[in-house]
Amino acid sequence: LRTVNKERAEIIAEAFVREKKLATQLQVAEKERLLFPARLDASALPLRVTSLGNACSTLDALASAFKDDIHRPYVLSYEPYVQKKRTVLSGIFMRDRKPLKYKGRALLALSHRATSKDVLQGILQVAHIRNLPFRKDLNEKEAYDWAVSESSRRAKADVNAFHNQIVSNGWQANLILLSSNERMPYFLDEKE
């Protein structure tokens, strides 16, 4: 299959960021799972395509997301991991399970104007975040702001080459397939 979906795009983007070349269709097929989505999330930062309300759950988060550009094609945010309280039943059923390896997840909300290239740029930005070095010199807020800014800069610089390589390698990238749960674009009323 040559169609690009979220899982395939993540596999392709991860290889592009790490190796500066695309994974082949065969390599992607080997990493892809048919019944259960591959856990690239085992990388420490799972990606979920979701609604704007989930990506920006507070007014402050919403204002921050659009402070630089109200016409942005996507919003990328971070949802910290919150461990659920253990109950007696969860203790019985979850006894042999290991704790989750990630600290949170990336949330990607797409505008109704987002093109396939914009979707690829958002996924590429997450791949860059996963591969950024840890900054001991920054506090948590500074590290978050730096990671979002730096990954955005890198994704913008790479998206044209990334998209061109995807197309030249035979992938059908004119429409990124998303599940019905992932197709929740946001619309902004731009009237004052």
XYZ file of N, CA and C in Angstrom:
576
model
N 0.834 -1.189 0.000
C 0.000 0.000 0.000
C 0.875 1.247 0.000
N 0.479 2.209 -0.803
C 1.280 3.423 -0.946
C 0.604 4.649 -0.340
N -0.573 4.463 0.217
C -1.284 5.576 0.819
C -0.659 5.917 2.164
N -0.575 7.204 2.474
C 0.020 7.640 3.738
C -1.096 7.870 4.755
N -0.993 7.173 5.881
C -1.888 7.432 7.010
C -1.033 7.963 8.155
N -1.648 8.227 9.286
C -0.906 8.803 10.414
C 0.246 7.902 10.855
N -0.024 6.615 11.001
C 1.009 5.688 11.468
C 2.179 5.618 10.485
N 1.879 5.494 9.213
C 2.945 5.445 8.207
C 3.717 6.762 8.172
N 2.998 7.862 8.255
C 3.665 9.171 8.242
C 4.617 9.299 9.424
N 4.216 8.794 10.590
C 5.101 8.838 11.754
C 6.357 7.998 11.538
N 6.199 6.819 10.960
C 7.344 5.945 10.694
C 8.286 6.612 9.696
N 7.707 7.183 8.635
C 8.503 7.842 7.599
C 9.215 9.071 8.178
N 8.490 9.877 8.960
C 9.071 11.093 9.540
C 10.187 10.769 10.521
N 9.987 9.734 11.315
C 11.004 9.343 12.296
C 12.314 8.970 11.593
N 12.211 8.197 10.510
C 13.413 7.823 9.746
C 14.041 9.051 9.097
N 13.215 9.942 8.575
C 13.719 11.154 7.916
C 14.505 12.022 8.907
N 13.976 12.194 10.098
C 14.643 13.039 11.102
C 15.931 12.386 11.593
N 15.892 11.102 11.830
C 17.079 10.410 12.368
C 18.161 10.168 11.328
N 17.742 9.794 10.113
C 18.716 9.359 9.107
C 18.808 10.284 7.897
N 17.981 11.311 7.859
C 17.926 12.256 6.738
C 17.574 11.571 5.409
N 16.899 10.424 5.509
C 16.366 9.769 4.314
C 15.088 9.032 4.721
N 14.253 8.779 3.744
C 12.983 8.127 4.024
C 13.141 6.633 4.210
N 12.271 6.089 5.015
C 12.168 4.641 5.104
C 11.520 4.166 3.808
N 11.926 3.015 3.321
C 11.322 2.473 2.105
C 9.924 1.957 2.438
N 9.156 1.682 1.404
C 7.813 1.146 1.628
C 7.887 -0.193 2.342
N 8.901 -0.999 2.025
C 9.080 -2.285 2.689
C 9.411 -2.095 4.173
N 10.295 -1.143 4.493
C 10.644 -0.873 5.888
C 9.425 -0.382 6.669
N 8.621 0.461 6.032
C 7.409 0.964 6.688
C 6.446 -0.188 6.928
N 6.270 -1.049 5.930
C 5.371 -2.191 6.071
C 5.807 -3.119 7.199
N 7.126 -3.280 7.370
C 7.633 -4.137 8.441
C 7.359 -3.558 9.822
N 7.373 -2.226 9.931
C 7.147 -1.576 11.231
C 5.675 -1.356 11.537
N 4.877 -1.341 10.500
C 3.451 -1.054 10.665
C 2.721 -2.270 11.215
N 1.734 -1.985 12.027
C 0.887 -3.046 12.567
C -0.494 -2.920 11.954
N -1.104 -4.048 11.645
C -2.417 -4.007 11.014
C -3.551 -3.952 12.028
N -3.483 -4.740 13.069
C -4.588 -4.780 14.021
C -4.458 -3.736 15.116
N -3.293 -3.597 15.676
C -3.069 -2.623 16.731
C -2.029 -1.635 16.243
N -2.283 -0.336 16.385
C -1.314 0.650 15.894
C 0.055 0.441 16.520
N 1.078 0.618 15.721
C 2.447 0.504 16.228
C 2.649 1.543 17.314
N 3.404 1.188 18.290
C 3.640 2.132 19.373
C 4.959 2.824 19.135
N 4.941 3.729 18.143
C 6.067 4.637 18.023
C 6.130 5.384 19.335
N 4.970 5.347 19.985
C 4.825 5.987 21.272
C 5.784 5.392 22.279
N 6.273 4.199 22.012
C 7.274 3.632 22.896
C 8.497 4.538 22.893
N 8.534 5.468 21.922
C 9.631 6.417 21.825
C 9.600 7.448 22.941
N 8.532 7.522 23.696
C 8.403 8.439 24.816
C 7.425 9.572 24.547
N 6.972 9.771 23.324
C 6.015 10.843 23.064
C 5.010 10.401 22.008
N 3.939 9.740 22.436
C 2.929 9.330 21.474
C 2.252 10.541 20.843
N 1.754 10.372 19.639
C 1.033 11.430 18.940
C -0.423 11.039 18.804
N -1.286 11.976 19.132
C -2.723 11.782 18.951
C -3.258 12.962 18.153
N -3.905 12.674 17.034
C -4.595 13.716 16.272
C -5.970 13.843 16.894
N -6.332 15.065 17.254
C -7.540 15.259 18.047
C -8.193 16.593 17.728
N -9.201 16.942 18.471
C -9.907 18.209 18.279
C -9.142 19.351 18.960
N -9.463 20.566 18.559
C -8.834 21.738 19.170
C -9.175 21.826 20.654
N -10.387 21.434 21.023
C -10.801 21.454 22.428
C -9.954 20.538 23.297
N -9.535 19.408 22.755
C -8.650 18.508 23.496
C -7.215 19.018 23.514
N -6.779 19.589 22.393
C -5.401 20.082 22.308
C -5.192 21.337 23.150
N -6.223 22.163 23.251
C -6.160 23.401 24.041
C -7.352 23.413 24.979
N -7.205 22.789 26.113
C -8.343 22.588 27.010
C -8.647 23.787 27.915
N -7.795 24.811 27.887
C -8.058 26.013 28.679
C -7.990 27.237 27.767
N -8.550 28.333 28.224
C -8.495 29.572 27.447
C -7.053 30.057 27.299
N -6.257 29.893 28.331
C -4.846 30.283 28.254
C -4.109 29.477 27.186
N -4.378 28.164 27.138
C -3.736 27.310 26.136
C -4.177 27.708 24.733
N -5.450 28.035 24.584
C -5.979 28.461 23.288
C -5.355 29.783 22.850
N -5.286 30.733 23.771
C -4.678 32.032 23.455
C -3.205 31.868 23.104
N -2.512 31.019 23.831
C -1.100 30.783 23.573
C -0.890 30.132 22.205
N -1.772 29.214 21.836
C -1.641 28.497 20.566
C -1.761 29.429 19.369
N -2.573 30.472 19.508
C -2.828 31.353 18.367
C -2.201 32.739 18.519
N -1.325 32.915 19.504
C -0.752 34.241 19.749
C 0.077 34.751 18.575
N 0.772 33.865 17.871
C 1.632 34.284 16.765
C 0.920 34.299 15.419
N -0.054 33.403 15.238
C -0.692 33.266 13.931
C -2.072 32.637 14.075
N -3.105 33.420 13.869
C -4.474 32.910 13.978
C -4.831 32.010 12.802
N -4.061 32.089 11.717
C -4.346 31.311 10.515
C -3.526 30.026 10.436
N -2.915 29.626 11.529
C -2.053 28.443 11.514
C -2.854 27.202 11.102
N -2.235 26.311 10.315
C -2.944 25.133 9.815
C -3.090 24.008 10.841
N -2.306 24.073 11.908
C -2.428 23.074 12.956
C -1.938 23.660 14.272
N -2.370 23.031 15.343
C -1.914 23.389 16.690
C -1.321 22.132 17.307
N -0.135 22.271 17.824
C 0.539 21.167 18.493
C 0.668 21.515 19.964
N 0.222 20.622 20.825
C 0.342 20.865 22.260
C 0.808 19.589 22.951
N 1.051 19.717 24.232
C 1.560 18.611 25.028
C 0.597 18.347 26.169
N 0.254 17.084 26.352
C -0.595 16.678 27.467
C 0.256 15.849 28.421
N 0.526 16.376 29.612
C 1.348 15.618 30.558
C 0.646 14.335 30.991
N 1.425 13.333 31.300
C 0.881 12.069 31.787
C 0.415 12.245 33.225
N -0.786 11.780 33.501
C -1.313 11.805 34.854
C -1.651 10.366 35.220
N -1.000 9.879 36.248
C -1.254 8.501 36.658
C -2.605 8.419 37.344
N -3.396 7.459 36.895
C -4.730 7.275 37.480
C -4.596 6.642 38.856
N -5.559 6.989 39.710
C -5.582 6.386 41.038
C -5.817 4.888 40.915
N -5.124 4.153 41.723
C -5.313 2.700 41.721
C -6.506 2.345 42.590
N -7.318 1.469 42.070
C -8.430 0.941 42.856
C -8.130 -0.531 43.121
N -8.972 -1.157 43.923
C -8.778 -2.572 44.219
C -8.843 -3.381 42.928
N -9.858 -3.076 42.073
C -10.008 -3.823 40.825
C -8.839 -3.575 39.878
N -8.388 -2.323 39.773
C -7.265 -2.049 38.866
C -6.014 -2.741 39.372
N -5.868 -2.849 40.684
C -4.719 -3.549 41.247
C -4.728 -5.023 40.893
N -5.915 -5.614 40.855
C -6.031 -7.030 40.504
C -5.743 -7.242 39.020
N -6.374 -6.413 38.169
C -6.258 -6.608 36.725
C -4.970 -6.051 36.134
N -4.334 -5.123 36.796
C -3.143 -4.473 36.251
C -1.872 -4.924 36.967
N -1.962 -5.950 37.781
C -0.860 -6.360 38.632
C 0.432 -6.618 37.853
N 0.347 -7.284 36.709
C 1.551 -7.667 35.979
C 1.957 -6.661 34.915
N 1.234 -5.582 34.793
C 1.562 -4.587 33.769
C 2.634 -3.635 34.258
N 3.506 -3.284 33.332
C 4.561 -2.326 33.648
C 4.007 -0.913 33.513
N 4.562 0.041 34.239
C 4.098 1.423 34.097
C 4.418 1.948 32.701
N 3.631 2.907 32.257
C 3.858 3.500 30.946
C 5.234 4.141 30.901
N 5.859 4.082 29.722
C 7.219 4.588 29.587
C 7.269 6.048 29.200
N 6.148 6.627 28.818
C 6.198 8.011 28.378
C 5.656 8.953 29.446
N 6.020 10.203 29.335
C 5.645 11.201 30.325
C 4.395 11.979 29.927
N 3.950 11.818 28.728
C 2.787 12.528 28.228
C 2.639 12.226 26.753
N 1.849 13.049 26.058
C 1.712 12.828 24.623
C 1.531 14.140 23.887
N 1.870 14.101 22.617
C 1.679 15.258 21.740
C 0.265 15.195 21.185
N -0.397 16.340 21.172
C -1.742 16.444 20.622
C -1.695 17.368 19.412
N -2.203 16.900 18.293
C -2.188 17.652 17.049
C -3.625 17.916 16.619
N -4.002 19.190 16.572
C -5.333 19.591 16.105
C -5.158 20.262 14.750
N -5.971 19.863 13.787
C -5.838 20.349 12.420
C -6.934 21.345 12.071
N -6.550 22.405 11.386
C -7.505 23.385 10.885
C -8.256 22.797 9.697
N -9.435 23.331 9.413
C -10.168 22.893 8.226
C -9.404 23.270 6.954
N -8.469 24.190 7.066
C -7.643 24.619 5.927
C -6.369 23.796 5.769
N -6.091 22.905 6.692
C -4.837 22.149 6.667
C -4.759 21.262 5.424
N -3.673 21.398 4.703
C -3.415 20.557 3.540
C -2.682 19.296 3.989
N -2.512 18.370 3.076
C -1.735 17.163 3.391
C -0.313 17.527 3.798
N 0.233 18.541 3.163
C 1.587 18.986 3.498
C 1.626 19.543 4.929
N 0.570 20.229 5.335
C 0.491 20.740 6.711
C 0.429 19.594 7.715
N -0.348 18.553 7.390
C -0.434 17.384 8.272
C 0.942 16.741 8.397
N 1.631 16.598 7.272
C 2.979 16.026 7.298
C 3.931 16.897 8.115
N 3.778 18.216 8.017
C 4.641 19.117 8.793
C 4.391 18.940 10.284
N 3.139 18.796 10.687
C 2.835 18.569 12.105
C 3.437 17.272 12.610
N 3.320 16.218 11.817
C 3.883 14.921 12.194
C 5.412 14.987 12.199
N 5.982 15.711 11.249
C 7.429 15.910 11.204
C 7.904 16.699 12.427
N 7.110 17.677 12.864
C 7.471 18.445 14.057
C 7.533 17.538 15.281
N 6.595 16.625 15.404
C 6.607 15.696 16.539
C 7.845 14.800 16.466
N 8.199 14.347 15.264
C 9.414 13.529 15.113
C 10.647 14.318 15.547
N 10.677 15.606 15.220
C 11.804 16.444 15.665
C 11.811 16.583 17.190
N 10.636 16.774 17.793
C 10.568 16.877 19.259
C 11.131 15.613 19.893
N 10.750 14.457 19.356
C 11.228 13.181 19.911
C 12.745 13.061 19.859
N 13.360 13.768 18.929
C 14.803 13.624 18.719
C 15.622 14.821 19.192
N 14.992 15.761 19.868
C 15.741 16.902 20.398
C 16.553 16.477 21.616
N 17.676 17.125 21.834
C 18.467 16.799 23.028
C 17.782 17.323 24.295
N 18.063 16.669 25.393
C 17.547 17.121 26.682
C 18.327 18.353 27.110
N 17.627 19.373 27.554
C 18.278 20.623 27.972
C 18.237 20.753 29.497
N 19.327 20.435 30.150
C 19.413 20.536 31.615
C 19.423 21.986 32.087
N 19.802 22.894 31.181
C 19.936 24.295 31.557
C 18.602 25.040 31.607
N 17.501 24.378 31.255
C 16.197 25.036 31.212
C 15.244 24.430 32.240
N 14.366 25.276 32.775
C 13.324 24.733 33.645
C 12.235 24.111 32.762
N 11.220 23.529 33.370
C 10.204 22.785 32.623
C 9.488 23.649 31.573
N 9.069 24.844 31.948
C 8.362 25.738 31.022
C 9.288 26.195 29.893
N 10.505 26.583 30.227
C 11.478 27.007 29.209
C 11.802 25.861 28.253
N 11.934 24.657 28.795
C 12.239 23.488 27.961
C 11.085 23.202 27.002
N 9.853 23.306 27.492
C 8.678 23.098 26.640
C 8.640 24.136 25.517
N 8.795 25.404 25.882
C 8.764 26.481 24.876
C 9.885 26.310 23.855
N 11.080 25.960 24.330
C 12.201 25.751 23.422
C 11.934 24.573 22.483
N 11.431 23.460 23.026
C 11.183 22.262 22.212
C 10.147 22.539 21.126
N 9.072 23.236 21.474
C 8.037 23.556 20.488
C 8.597 24.494 19.427
N 9.313 25.509 19.854
C 9.875 26.486 18.921
C 10.932 25.862 18.002
N 11.863 25.122 18.585
C 12.948 24.517 17.810
C 12.417 23.461 16.848
N 11.486 22.626 17.311
C 10.931 21.591 16.432
C 10.109 22.215 15.309
N 9.427 23.302 15.604
C 8.661 24.020 14.570
C 9.602 24.581 13.507
N 10.697 25.190 13.954
C 11.681 25.744 13.028
C 12.253 24.647 12.132
N 12.603 23.516 12.731
C 13.180 22.411 11.967
C 12.163 21.811 10.997
N 10.916 21.652 11.451
C 9.882 21.077 10.582
C 9.601 21.996 9.392
N 9.555 23.305 9.637
C 9.348 24.258 8.533
C 10.494 24.190 7.537
N 11.713 24.048 8.039
C 12.881 23.982 7.160
C 12.904 22.687 6.349
N 12.358 21.599 6.903
C 12.447 20.279 6.274
C 11.222 19.876 5.453
N 10.085 20.536 5.647
C 8.828 20.002 5.102
C 8.819 19.882 3.583
N 9.406 20.833 2.870
C 9.389 20.736 1.405
C 10.211 19.545 0.923
N 11.412 19.376 1.456
C 12.245 18.229 1.073
C 11.576 16.921 1.491
N 10.991 16.914 2.670
C 10.295 15.729 3.180
C 9.142 15.353 2.253
N 8.307 16.312 1.926
C 7.158 16.063 1.056
C 7.614 15.606 -0.327
N 8.610 16.272 -0.886
C 9.108 15.906 -2.216
C 9.671 14.494 -2.239
N 10.387 14.104 -1.187
C 10.933 12.746 -1.120
C 9.821 11.707 -0.995
N 8.793 12.034 -0.222
C 7.671 11.110 -0.070
C 7.029 10.858 -1.435
N 6.756 11.929 -2.159
C 6.118 11.811 -3.476
C 7.033 11.086 -4.462
N 8.326 11.450 -4.477
C 9.250 10.828 -5.429
C 9.504 9.359 -5.111
N 9.268 8.931 -3.877
C 9.428 7.523 -3.507
C 8.167 6.705 -3.736
N 7.174 7.316 -4.389
C 5.986 6.567 -4.771
C 4.844 6.566 -3.782
N 4.970 7.305 -2.704
C 3.870 7.400 -1.746
C 2.793 8.331 -2.298
N 1.558 8.018 -2.016
C 0.443 8.886 -2.394
C 0.194 9.836 -1.228
N 0.756 11.024 -1.324
C 0.726 11.968 -0.207
C -0.235 13.133 -0.455
N -1.081 13.013 -1.469
C -2.003 14.109 -1.727
C -3.169 14.124 -0.738
N -3.387 13.022 -0.053
C -4.417 12.949 0.968
C -3.931 12.019 2.068
N -3.735 12.564 3.258
C -3.298 11.754 4.399
C -4.541 11.127 5.014
N -4.565 9.812 5.080
C -5.729 9.130 5.635
C -5.732 9.243 7.155
N -6.838 9.712 7.677
C -7.020 9.815 9.120
C -8.282 9.058 9.493
N -8.300 8.493 10.677
C -9.493 7.784 11.135
C -10.600 8.796 11.401
N -11.809 8.309 11.560
C -12.931 9.217 11.811
C -12.734 9.983 13.117
N -12.062 9.380 14.090
C -11.780 10.068 15.355
C -10.746 11.171 15.187
N -9.916 11.071 14.149
C -8.863 12.055 13.922
C -9.307 13.184 13.002
N -10.437 13.014 12.331
C -10.920 14.035 11.400
C -11.867 14.992 12.115
N -11.310 15.854 12.923
C -12.083 16.848 13.657
C -11.450 18.217 13.478
N -11.509 18.768 12.265
C -10.824 20.052 12.036
C -11.492 21.183 12.801
N -10.687 22.175 13.140
C -11.254 23.345 13.810
C -11.512 24.441 12.791
N -12.508 25.238 13.083
C -12.878 26.393 12.279
C -12.844 27.593 13.199
N -12.210 28.671 12.768
C -12.179 29.883 13.581
C -12.998 30.959 12.885
N -13.880 31.568 13.640
C -14.661 32.683 13.111
C -13.775 33.916 13.218
N -13.402 34.456 12.091
C -12.444 35.567 12.067
C -13.118 36.928 12.120
N -14.411 36.968 12.369
C -15.106 38.252 12.463
C -14.811 38.886 13.808
N -14.652 40.163 13.792
C -14.341 40.896 15.037
C -15.581 41.137 15.833
